Amino acid sequence: MIPSKRILIVDDEPRSRQGLAKMLEAWSAGRHRIRTADNGYEALRILESEPVHLLLSDIRMPEISGLQLAGSGERVSWPNQPAVILISGYAEFEYAQKAIELGVTRYLLKPVSREKLLDAVERALETEEQRSRLGLIEKVADPQLLTAAVHQLAVSEPVEEALRYMDEHLHLPFTLREVAEQIHLNASYFSVLFKEQMGMTFSEYVTRRRLQKAKEMLLQTRLPIAEIAERAGYQSAKYFSKIFKEYEGTSPGAYRSET
């Protein structure tokens, strides 16, 4: 089931707005939070101040239209980029064409049946969820690790075994020598072999993997930073924050709040 989402309904017609809200509240049964706004300015205030996952808006409204909301240049500063469903009482081609150009998920015509509305909402929320996952992957991705993953396709069996061991024990402190012993290689030879096959040193790989794991926890959990540091294999939260800032250019707390 898709986790709890915020759905914003924007319509200047009270009966239409209330009707849509009533249908979605009955369908949601408390799973999602349904918000309403009776004009574009109020909608923008909500979109700028809290994460909205689905924007359901009438196209034709005074001053700020649904199309303008969907194409707002302010979207980059919103806490979340919502999927968009536009509703119109006008079956005019230029509206639908413009909606498509703006990346609108669905375009519905009034009067909207309950079946069509709920089908569009469910599909739009699935689209938003997939987009959020991709955004998370892009945010935590490390270009150097992606390059290393390509190298990993052709590594020798000892290095492959070492990589498995390291990934399984990232939450624990370990040294190059200890990993070398696990795969029955001389530490000096293993160090040279690892860099040759992975394109980076052992210590850099471990640091980048631990930071990647920490970034995932920062974005996906509300765990305290000290606990995240420990789970990522750092015995000191202060040292973790120092390394994090060196690699990411910001502190763990700022990284989390920027999302």
Phi, psi and omega in degrees: 000140179293131181301165181307133182233161173258127179245126180250122177258126180237118180200131181278353177266113185305315183295318179294315181298313181293324179295316178297316181298319181297316179297317183287325177294320178294318179293317184291323180052041178087356181290324183236157179265124181257119176248155177228154174217143183260005176201166184293327180295316178296321178299316179298321179300317180292315182297329181275341187252344181210153181291125175244129185264336178218125176255119181244107190228144170292145181285311187262108176221153179298146173068296178240116182273169176298323178297320179293323176297316182296328182255016184304131177290349180276357185304327183298335181265358179289148179300334179213151177261101186284154165289155186232131171241126177253139180239135182218147173268005183242113181275062182255134187301320185296330177293312181297319180298315180294322179300318179297318180298329182274001179077024179295135184291315181219153178228114185243150178254139176284149353285138183269125178285157179301318182297314181293322180297310184293323177297316181294319181294315180298317179293320180294320179294324176296319178298315180297321180296317178296319179296321179296319179297317179296320178297321178295316180300317180295324183288323182268349183297141178245114182307323180293322178289327177296320177295319179297326180295327176293316177301324186298337180295339185237021182282161178286165182300318179300318180291320177299319178295321178296319179298319178298314181299315182296316180295326180284341184239022182302331182284354181245149175287136175208159181247167176302317181299318181296319179292318178301319179296324180297328182255010173062047176234154172295138186300317181295317179295317180298320180300314180293316181298317182297312181296322181296319185270334183257349177077010175202162182288163178303311184295323179292320179299313181298316180299313182295321179292321179293320179292324177297316177298319179295319180297320178300316180291323178298323183272333187255350181227170174249025179299145175300150183299324179298321180288323177297318178303315181295316181291338178269005174096013179256129181278344180233124178295327179294316179292321177302314181296323179296311180294319181302314181293324178299319184272324187257348179077008180207166180280160177303319180295318179293320178302315180295315185287339179286345184281000000 
